[in-house]
Short mmCIF file of C-alpha atoms and ligand atoms in Angstrom, two decimals:
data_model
loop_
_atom_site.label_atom_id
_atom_site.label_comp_id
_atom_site.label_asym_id
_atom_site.label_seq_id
_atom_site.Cartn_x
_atom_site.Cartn_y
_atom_site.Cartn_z
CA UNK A 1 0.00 0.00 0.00
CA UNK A 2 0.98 3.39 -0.75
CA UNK A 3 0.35 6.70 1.21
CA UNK A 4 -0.17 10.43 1.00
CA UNK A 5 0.09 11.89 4.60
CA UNK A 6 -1.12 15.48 4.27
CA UNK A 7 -0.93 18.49 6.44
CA UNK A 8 0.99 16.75 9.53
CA UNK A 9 3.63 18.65 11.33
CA UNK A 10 6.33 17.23 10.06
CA UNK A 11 9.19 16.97 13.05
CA UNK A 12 12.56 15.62 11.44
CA UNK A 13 15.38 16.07 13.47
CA UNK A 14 17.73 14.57 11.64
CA UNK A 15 17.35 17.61 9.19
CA UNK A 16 16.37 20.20 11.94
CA UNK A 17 12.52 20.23 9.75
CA UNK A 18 9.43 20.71 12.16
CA UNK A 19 6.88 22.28 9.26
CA UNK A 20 3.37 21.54 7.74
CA UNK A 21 4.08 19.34 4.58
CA UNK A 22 2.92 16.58 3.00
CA UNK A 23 5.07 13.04 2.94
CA UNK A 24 4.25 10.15 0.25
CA UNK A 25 5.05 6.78 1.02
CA UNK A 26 5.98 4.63 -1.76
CA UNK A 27 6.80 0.62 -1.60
CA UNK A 28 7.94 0.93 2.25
CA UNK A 29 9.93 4.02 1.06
CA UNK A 30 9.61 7.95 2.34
CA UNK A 31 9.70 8.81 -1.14
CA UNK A 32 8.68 12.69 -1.16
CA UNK A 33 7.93 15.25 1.00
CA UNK A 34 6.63 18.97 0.19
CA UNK A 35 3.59 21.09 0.59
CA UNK A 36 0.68 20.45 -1.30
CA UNK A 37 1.33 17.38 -3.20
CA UNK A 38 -0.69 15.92 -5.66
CA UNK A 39 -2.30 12.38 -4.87
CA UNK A 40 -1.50 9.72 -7.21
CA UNK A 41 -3.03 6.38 -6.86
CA UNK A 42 -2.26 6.05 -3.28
CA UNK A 43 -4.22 6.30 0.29
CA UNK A 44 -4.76 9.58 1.42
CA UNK A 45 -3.42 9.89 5.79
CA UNK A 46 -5.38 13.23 6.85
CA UNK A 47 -2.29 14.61 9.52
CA UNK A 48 -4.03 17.74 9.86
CA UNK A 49 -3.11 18.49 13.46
CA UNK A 50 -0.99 15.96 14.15
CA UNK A 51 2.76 15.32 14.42
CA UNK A 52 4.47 13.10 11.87
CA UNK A 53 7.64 12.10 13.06
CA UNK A 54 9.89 9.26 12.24
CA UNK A 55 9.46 5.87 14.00
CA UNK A 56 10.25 6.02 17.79
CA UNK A 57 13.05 4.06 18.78
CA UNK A 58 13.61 2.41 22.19
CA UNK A 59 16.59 1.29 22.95
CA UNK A 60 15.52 -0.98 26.58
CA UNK A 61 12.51 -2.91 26.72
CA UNK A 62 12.23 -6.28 28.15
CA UNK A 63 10.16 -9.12 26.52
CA UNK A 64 10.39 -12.18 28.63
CA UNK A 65 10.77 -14.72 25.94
CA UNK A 66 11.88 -17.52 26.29
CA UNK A 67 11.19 -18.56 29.54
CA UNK A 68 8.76 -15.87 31.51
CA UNK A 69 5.48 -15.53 28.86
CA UNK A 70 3.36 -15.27 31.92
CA UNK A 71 4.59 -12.01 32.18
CA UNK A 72 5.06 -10.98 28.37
CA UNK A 73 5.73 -12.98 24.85
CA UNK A 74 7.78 -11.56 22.16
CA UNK A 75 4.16 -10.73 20.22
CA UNK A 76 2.69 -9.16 23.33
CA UNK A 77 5.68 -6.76 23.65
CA UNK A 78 6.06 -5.94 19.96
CA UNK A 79 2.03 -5.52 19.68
CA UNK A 80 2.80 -2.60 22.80
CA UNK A 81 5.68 -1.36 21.36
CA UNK A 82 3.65 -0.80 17.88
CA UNK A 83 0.66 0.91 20.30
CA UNK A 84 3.55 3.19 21.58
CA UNK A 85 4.69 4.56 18.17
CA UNK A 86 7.78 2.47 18.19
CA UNK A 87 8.84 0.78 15.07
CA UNK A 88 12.32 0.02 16.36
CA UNK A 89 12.99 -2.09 20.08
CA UNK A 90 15.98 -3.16 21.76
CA UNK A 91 15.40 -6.40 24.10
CA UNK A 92 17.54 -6.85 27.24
CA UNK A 93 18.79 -10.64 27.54
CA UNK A 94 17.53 -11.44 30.93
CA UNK A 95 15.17 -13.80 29.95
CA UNK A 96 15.16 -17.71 30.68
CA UNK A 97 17.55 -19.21 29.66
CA UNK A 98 19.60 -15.53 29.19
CA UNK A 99 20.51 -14.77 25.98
CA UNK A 100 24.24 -15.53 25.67
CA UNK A 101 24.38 -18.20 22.85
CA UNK A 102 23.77 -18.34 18.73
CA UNK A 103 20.34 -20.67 19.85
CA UNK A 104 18.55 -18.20 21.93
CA UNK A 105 19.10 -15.45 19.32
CA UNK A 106 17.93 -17.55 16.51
CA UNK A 107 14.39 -18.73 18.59
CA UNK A 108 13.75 -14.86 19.40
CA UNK A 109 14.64 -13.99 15.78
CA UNK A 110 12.30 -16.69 15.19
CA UNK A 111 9.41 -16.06 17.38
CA UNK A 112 9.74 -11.95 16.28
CA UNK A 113 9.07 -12.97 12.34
CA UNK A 114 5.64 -13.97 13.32
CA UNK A 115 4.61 -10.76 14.41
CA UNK A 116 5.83 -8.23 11.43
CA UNK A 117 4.43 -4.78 13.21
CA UNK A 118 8.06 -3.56 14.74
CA UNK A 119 11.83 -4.13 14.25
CA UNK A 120 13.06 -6.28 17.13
CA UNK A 121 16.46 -5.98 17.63
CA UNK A 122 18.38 -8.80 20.26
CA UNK A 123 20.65 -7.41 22.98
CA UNK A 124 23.53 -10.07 23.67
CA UNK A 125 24.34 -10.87 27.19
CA UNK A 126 27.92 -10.35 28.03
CA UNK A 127 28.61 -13.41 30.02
CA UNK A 128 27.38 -16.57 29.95
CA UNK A 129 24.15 -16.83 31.94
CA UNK A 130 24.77 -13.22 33.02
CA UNK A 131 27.05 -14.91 35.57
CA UNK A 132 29.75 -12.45 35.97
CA UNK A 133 32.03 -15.16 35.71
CA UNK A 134 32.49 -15.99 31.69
CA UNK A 135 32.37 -14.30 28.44
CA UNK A 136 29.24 -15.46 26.44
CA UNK A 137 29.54 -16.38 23.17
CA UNK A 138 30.04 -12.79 21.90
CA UNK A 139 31.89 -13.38 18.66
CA UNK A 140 29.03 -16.14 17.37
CA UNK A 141 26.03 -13.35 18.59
CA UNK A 142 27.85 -10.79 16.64
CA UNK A 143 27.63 -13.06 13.78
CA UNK A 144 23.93 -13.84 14.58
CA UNK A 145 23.19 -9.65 14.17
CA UNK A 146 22.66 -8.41 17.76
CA UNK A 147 22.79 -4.88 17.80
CA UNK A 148 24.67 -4.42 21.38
CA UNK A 149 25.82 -6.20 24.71
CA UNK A 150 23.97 -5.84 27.89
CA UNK A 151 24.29 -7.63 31.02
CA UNK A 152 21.48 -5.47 32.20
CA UNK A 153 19.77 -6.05 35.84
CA UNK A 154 23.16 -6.05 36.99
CA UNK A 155 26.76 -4.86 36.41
CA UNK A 156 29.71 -7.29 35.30
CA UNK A 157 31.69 -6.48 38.51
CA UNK A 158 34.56 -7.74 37.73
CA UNK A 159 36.36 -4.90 36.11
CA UNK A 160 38.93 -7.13 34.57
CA UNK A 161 36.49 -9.15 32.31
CA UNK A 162 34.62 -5.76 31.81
CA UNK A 163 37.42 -4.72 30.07
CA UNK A 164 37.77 -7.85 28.22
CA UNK A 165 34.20 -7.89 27.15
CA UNK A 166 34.91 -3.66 25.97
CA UNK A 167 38.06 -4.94 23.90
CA UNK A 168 36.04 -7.60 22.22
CA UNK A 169 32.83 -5.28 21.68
CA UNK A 170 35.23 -2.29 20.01
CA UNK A 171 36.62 -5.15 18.28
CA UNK A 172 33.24 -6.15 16.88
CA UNK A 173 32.17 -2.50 16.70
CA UNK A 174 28.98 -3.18 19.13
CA UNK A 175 27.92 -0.97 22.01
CA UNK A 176 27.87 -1.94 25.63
CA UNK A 177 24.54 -1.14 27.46
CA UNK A 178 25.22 -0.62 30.72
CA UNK A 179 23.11 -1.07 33.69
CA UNK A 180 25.85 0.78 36.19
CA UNK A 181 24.96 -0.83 39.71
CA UNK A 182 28.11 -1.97 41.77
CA UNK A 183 26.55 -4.96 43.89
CA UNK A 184 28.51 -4.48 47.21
CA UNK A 185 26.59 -1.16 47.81
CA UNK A 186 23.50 -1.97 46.23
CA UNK A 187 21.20 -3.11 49.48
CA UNK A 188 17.45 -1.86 49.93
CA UNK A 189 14.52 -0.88 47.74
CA UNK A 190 14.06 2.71 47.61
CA UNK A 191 16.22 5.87 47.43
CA UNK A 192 16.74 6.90 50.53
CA UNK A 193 14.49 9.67 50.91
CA UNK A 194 11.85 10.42 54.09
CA UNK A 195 9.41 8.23 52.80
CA UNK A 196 11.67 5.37 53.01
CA UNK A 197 12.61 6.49 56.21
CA UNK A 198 9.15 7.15 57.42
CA UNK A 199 8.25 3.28 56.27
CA UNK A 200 10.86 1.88 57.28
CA UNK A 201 12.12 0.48 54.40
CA UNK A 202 15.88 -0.47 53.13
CA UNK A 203 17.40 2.39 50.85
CA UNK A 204 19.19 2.12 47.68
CA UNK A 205 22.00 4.18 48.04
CA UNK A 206 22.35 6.63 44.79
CA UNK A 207 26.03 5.95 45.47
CA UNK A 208 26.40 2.54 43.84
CA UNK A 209 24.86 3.58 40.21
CA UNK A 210 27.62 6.49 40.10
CA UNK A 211 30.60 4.53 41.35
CA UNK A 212 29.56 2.13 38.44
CA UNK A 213 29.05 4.91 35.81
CA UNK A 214 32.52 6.36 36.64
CA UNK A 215 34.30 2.97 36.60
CA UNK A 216 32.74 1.84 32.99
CA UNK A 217 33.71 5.49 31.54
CA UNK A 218 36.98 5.29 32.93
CA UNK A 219 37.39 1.59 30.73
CA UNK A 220 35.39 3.12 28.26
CA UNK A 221 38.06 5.95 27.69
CA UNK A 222 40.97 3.23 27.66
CA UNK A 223 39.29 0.96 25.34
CA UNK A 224 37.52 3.05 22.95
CA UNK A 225 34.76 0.63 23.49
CA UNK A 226 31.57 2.54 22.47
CA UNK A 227 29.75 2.92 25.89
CA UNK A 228 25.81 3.52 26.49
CA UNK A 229 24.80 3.93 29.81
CA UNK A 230 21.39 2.61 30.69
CA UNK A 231 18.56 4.44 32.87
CA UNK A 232 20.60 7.56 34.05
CA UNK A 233 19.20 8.39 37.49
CA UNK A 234 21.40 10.52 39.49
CA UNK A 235 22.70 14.35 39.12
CA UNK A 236 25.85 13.05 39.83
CA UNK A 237 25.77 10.05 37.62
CA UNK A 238 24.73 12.94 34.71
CA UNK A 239 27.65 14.88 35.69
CA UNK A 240 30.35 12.10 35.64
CA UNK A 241 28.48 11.46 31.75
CA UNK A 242 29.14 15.39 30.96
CA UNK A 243 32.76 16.09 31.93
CA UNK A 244 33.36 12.07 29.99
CA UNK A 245 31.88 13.64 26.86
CA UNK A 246 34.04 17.01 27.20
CA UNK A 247 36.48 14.43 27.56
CA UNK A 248 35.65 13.02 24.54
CA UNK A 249 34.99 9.56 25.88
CA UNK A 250 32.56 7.68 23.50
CA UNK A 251 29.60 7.41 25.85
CA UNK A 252 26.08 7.95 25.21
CA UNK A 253 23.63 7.44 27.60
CA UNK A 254 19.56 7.01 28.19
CA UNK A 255 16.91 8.35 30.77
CA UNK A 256 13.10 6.54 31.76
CA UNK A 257 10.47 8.23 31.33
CA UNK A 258 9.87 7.26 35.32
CA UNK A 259 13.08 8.93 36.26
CA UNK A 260 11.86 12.28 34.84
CA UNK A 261 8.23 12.41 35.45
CA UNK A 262 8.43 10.99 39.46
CA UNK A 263 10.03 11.64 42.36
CA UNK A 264 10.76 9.98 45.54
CA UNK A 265 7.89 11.94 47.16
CA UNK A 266 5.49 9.03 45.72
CA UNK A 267 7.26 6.01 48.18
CA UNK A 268 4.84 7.57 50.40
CA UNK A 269 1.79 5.83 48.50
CA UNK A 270 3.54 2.62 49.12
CA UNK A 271 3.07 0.88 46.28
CA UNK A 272 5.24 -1.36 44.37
CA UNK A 273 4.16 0.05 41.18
CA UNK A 274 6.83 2.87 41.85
CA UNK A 275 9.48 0.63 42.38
CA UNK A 276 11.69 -0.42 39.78
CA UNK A 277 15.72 -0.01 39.63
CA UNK A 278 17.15 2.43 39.68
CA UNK A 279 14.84 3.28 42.23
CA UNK A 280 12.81 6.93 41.66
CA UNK A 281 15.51 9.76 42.88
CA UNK A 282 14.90 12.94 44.66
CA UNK A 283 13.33 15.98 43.05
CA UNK A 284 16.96 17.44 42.41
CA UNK A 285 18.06 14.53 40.37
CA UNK A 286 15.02 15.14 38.52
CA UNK A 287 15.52 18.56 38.13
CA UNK A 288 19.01 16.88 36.75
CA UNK A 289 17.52 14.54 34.07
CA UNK A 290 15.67 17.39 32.41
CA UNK A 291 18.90 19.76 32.27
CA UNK A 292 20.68 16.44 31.20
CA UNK A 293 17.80 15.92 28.28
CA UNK A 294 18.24 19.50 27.19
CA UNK A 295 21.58 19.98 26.90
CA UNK A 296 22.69 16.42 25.12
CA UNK A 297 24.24 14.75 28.04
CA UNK A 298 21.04 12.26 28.59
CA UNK A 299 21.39 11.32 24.62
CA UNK A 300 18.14 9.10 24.47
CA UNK A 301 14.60 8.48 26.28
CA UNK A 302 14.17 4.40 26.80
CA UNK A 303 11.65 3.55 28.67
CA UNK A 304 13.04 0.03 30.38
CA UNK A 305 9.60 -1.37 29.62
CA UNK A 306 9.75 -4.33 32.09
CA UNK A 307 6.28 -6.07 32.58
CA UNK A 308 5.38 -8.31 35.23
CA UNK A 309 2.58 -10.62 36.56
CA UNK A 310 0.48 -8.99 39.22
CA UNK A 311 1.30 -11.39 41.57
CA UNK A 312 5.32 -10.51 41.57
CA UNK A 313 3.78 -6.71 41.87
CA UNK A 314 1.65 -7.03 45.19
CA UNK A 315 4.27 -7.89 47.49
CA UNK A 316 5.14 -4.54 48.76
CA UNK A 317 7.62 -2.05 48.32
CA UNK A 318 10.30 -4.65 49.38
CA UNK A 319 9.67 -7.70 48.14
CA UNK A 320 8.18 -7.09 44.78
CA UNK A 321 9.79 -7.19 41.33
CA UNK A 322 11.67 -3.93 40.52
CA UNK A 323 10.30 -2.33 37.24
CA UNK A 324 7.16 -1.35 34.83
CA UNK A 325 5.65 -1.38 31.70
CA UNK A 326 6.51 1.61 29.36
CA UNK A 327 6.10 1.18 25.90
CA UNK A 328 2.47 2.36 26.04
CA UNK A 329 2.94 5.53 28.42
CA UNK A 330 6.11 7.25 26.90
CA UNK A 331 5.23 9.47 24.00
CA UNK A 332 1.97 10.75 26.74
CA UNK A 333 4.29 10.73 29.69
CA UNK A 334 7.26 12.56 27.53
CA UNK A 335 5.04 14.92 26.03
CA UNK A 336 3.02 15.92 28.67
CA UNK A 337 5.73 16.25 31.26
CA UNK A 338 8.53 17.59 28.69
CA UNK A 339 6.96 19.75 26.14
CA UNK A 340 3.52 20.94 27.23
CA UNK A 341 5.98 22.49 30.03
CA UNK A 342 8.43 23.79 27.63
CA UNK A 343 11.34 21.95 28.79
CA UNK A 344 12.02 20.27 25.38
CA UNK A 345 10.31 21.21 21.97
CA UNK A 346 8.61 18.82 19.65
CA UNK A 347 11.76 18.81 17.76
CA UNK A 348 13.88 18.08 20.78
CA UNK A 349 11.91 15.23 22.13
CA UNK A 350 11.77 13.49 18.88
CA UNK A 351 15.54 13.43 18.81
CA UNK A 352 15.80 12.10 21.99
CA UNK A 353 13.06 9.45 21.10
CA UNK A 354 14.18 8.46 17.25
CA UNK A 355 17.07 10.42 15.90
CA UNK A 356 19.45 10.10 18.61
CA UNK A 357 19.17 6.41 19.45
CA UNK A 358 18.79 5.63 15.82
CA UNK A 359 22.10 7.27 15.67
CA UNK A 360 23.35 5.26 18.72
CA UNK A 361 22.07 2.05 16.60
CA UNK A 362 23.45 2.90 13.30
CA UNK A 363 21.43 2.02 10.33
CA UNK A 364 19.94 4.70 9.27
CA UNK A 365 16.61 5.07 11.78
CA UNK A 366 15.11 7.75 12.70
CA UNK A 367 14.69 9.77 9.94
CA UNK A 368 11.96 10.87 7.48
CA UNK A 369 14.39 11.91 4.52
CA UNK A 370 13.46 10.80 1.30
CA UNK A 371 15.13 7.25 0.67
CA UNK A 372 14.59 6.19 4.61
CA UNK A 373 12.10 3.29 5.42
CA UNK A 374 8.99 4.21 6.05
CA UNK A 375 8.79 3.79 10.02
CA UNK A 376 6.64 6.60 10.92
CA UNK A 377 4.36 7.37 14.33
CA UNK A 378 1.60 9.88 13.81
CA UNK A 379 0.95 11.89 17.44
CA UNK A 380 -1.53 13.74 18.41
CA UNK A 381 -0.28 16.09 20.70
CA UNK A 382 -2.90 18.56 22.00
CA UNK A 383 -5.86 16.39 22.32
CA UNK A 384 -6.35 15.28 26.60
CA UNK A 385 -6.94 12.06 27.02
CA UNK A 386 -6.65 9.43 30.09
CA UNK A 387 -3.83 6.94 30.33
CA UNK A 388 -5.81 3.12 30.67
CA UNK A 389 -4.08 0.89 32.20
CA UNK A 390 -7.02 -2.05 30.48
CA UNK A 391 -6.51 -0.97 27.38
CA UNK A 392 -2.67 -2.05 26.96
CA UNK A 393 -1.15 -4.86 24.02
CA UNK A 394 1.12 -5.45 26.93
CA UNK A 395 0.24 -8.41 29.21
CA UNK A 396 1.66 -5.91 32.01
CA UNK A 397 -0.50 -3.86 34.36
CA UNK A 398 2.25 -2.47 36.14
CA UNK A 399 2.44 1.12 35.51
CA UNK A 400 2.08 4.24 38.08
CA UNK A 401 0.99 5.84 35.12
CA UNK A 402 -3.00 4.55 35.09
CA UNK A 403 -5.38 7.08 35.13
CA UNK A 404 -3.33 10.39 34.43
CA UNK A 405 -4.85 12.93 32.66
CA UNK A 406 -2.06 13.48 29.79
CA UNK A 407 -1.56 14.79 26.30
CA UNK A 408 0.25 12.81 23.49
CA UNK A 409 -1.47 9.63 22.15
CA UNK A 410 -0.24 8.02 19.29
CA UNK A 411 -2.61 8.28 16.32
CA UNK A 412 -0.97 5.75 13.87
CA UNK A 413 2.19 3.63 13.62
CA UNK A 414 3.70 3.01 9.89
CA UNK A 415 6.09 0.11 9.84
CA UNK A 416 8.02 -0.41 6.70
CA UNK A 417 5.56 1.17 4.56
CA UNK A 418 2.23 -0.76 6.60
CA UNK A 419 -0.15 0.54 8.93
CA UNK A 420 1.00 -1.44 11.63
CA UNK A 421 -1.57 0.55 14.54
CA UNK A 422 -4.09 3.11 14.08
CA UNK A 423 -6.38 4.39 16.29
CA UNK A 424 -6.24 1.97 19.26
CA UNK A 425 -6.44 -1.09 17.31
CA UNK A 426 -3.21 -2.70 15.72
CA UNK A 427 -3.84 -3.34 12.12
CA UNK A 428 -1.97 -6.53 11.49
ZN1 ZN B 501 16.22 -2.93 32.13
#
């Protein structure tokens, strides 16, 4: 099928563009844009009003397959991510068994064919069983197409094999994800803040994310490894990323949605579904993300979309699984907190949602320019609507998110040329 999207907004920041045009879509292809074109035999996309932007691209989601589909299947989390406006997903390699071998690459590649609405991309583990202990079989993933390393949920903490794994990865030109956490101070839930205090609950000292993010950069600068840090959280942990970049240290690095919109202030609520790790900081490393998303040093917006059975979410504050869903509540979240405040334009958001970490991806994403696949999200920005948590494609309910009053709901997802999602219902 071929399209003529008229009147949107177009927002490319890969070319600096945010005007009203019209785009043409042609055999999966952007293949003109311009005011007032003339329809050929092609189906017409009324945009008036809305943003067209190119594809969102998440760089952290997690998908559960294989091994934990009562929480989410590889369809499930590709059906949200489609909802969300994304047409490009990273997957983490904690799953069951972890991802760390040729096999378990091949069954998600697999399982990721039958659903056509996104591009799934596989995040290698960096040891074997994310033990800490071995290298995984990095060389025969490479070969397989993964798109980075991760050990995420935890660091590699030995530095020495770190640095191995950095050597190989530069080596294989692949970026590291890194979930910075140094395991000998990580104890607790929480951040410790009063609520935490107040209920009595273990904190998670902001201390062992930064001592992490400093040691990674540090092997970062000596291998020339290309570094990403995952889910930025602290001022600090934004600071030691700034000075590494004036450094010029090859580091990039991402921000949640959670660790922007929320503080610590809502521990006093009690629920688990504002736990997740990192843990929601204080109102000045908030303050921190949003200085870090303006000025470059927070690169990217990934939303760490981690579902989970309700039953692993109603143990309280200390026993229940760290994380929620995201993929559904970004572009509302993002636009609602970042630009209807005028912290970030249009412009600037979509670069931290599609240009940026296409960039960090290579490959050509997140772009509109003529020649580019068509992966496209349509947004309608100024229309209020209320977040539903019933309504997901994920099989997670776990969001704080449920009920707020927001603006930003994706209109329609375009996915290789194909109306993947339009108007609540995915198309495929
Ligand atoms: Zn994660």
């Amino acid at each position: 099928m071929n399209y003529l999207i008229r009147n949107g907004r177009i927002l490319d920041p890969s070319v600096n563009l945010d005007a009203v045009l019209d785009l043409r879509v042609t055999n999966g292809i952007v293949s003109e844009i311009g005011p007032s074109l003339v329809p050929q035999n092609e189906e017409i996309i009324d945009a008036q009003g809305l943003w067209v932007t190119p594809g969102l691209i998440d760089l952290h989601v997690h998908f559960r397959d294989p091994g934990l589909t009562y929480k989410e299947t590889i369809a499930t989390g590709m059906r949200a991510a489609a909802a969300g406006g994304f047409t490009t997903v990273c997957a983490m390699p904690n799953t069951k068994p972890v991802v760390d071998s040729v096999e378990v690459v091949r069954y998600i590649r697999s399982e990721a064919a039958k659903t056509p609405v996104t591009d799934l991309k596989i995040i290698g583990a960096i040891t074997r069983g994310q033990n800490g202990e071995v290298l995984a079989d990095i060389q025969g993933m490479a070969e397989e197409g993964i798109c980075a390393l991760s050990e995420d949920g935890k660091s590699v903490m030995n530095a020495d094999l770190m640095k191995q794994a950095m050597l190989l990865a530069k080596d294989l030109d692949l970026p590291i994800f890194d979930h910075c956490e140094d395991a000998n101070l990580a104890h607790g839930c929480v951040s410790p803040c009063d609520a935490q205090k107040a209920l009595g609950l273990p904190a998670l000292d902001p201390i062992a994310e930064e001592v992490l993010t400093a040691r990674d950069i540090q092997l970062a600068g000596l291998t020339g490894c290309r570094l990403h840090i995952c889910h930025v959280s602290t001022a600090n942990s934004a600071e030691i990323i700034r000075v590494a970049k004036a450094h010029s240290i090859s580091v990039t690095a991402e921000v949640a949605p959670h660790h922007f919109a929320l503080d610590d202030s809502e521990i006093w609520k009690n629920d688990a579904n504002y736990k997740m790790n990192p843990p929601l900081r204080s109102s000045d490393d908030v303050a921190a993300m949003i200085v870090g998303l303006q000025d470059g040093t927070l690169d990217a917006i990934a939303t760490d979309h981690a579902p989970h059975h309700e039953n692993e979410k109603n143990l309280g504050l200390e026993k229940s699984a760290n994380g929620i869903v995201g993929l559904e509540t970004s572009v509302p979240v993002s636009v609602t907190a970042l630009v209807k405040t005028g912290l970030l334009t249009p412009l600037e958001l979509i670069d931290r949602m599609s240009t940026t970490p296409g960039r960090i991806l290579g490959g050509g994403k997140g772009t509109l320019q003529v020649g580019a696949q068509a992966d496209i999200a349509l947004i309608d920005a100024d229309t209020p609507w209320t977040i539903d948590k019933t309504k997901f494609e994920t099989m997670g309910r776990n969001t704080p998110f449920d009920g707020w009053n927001v603006y930003g709901r994706v209109h329609t997802t375009i996915y290789k040329g194909q109306i993947v999602y339009q108007e609540g219902k995915i198309q495929v």
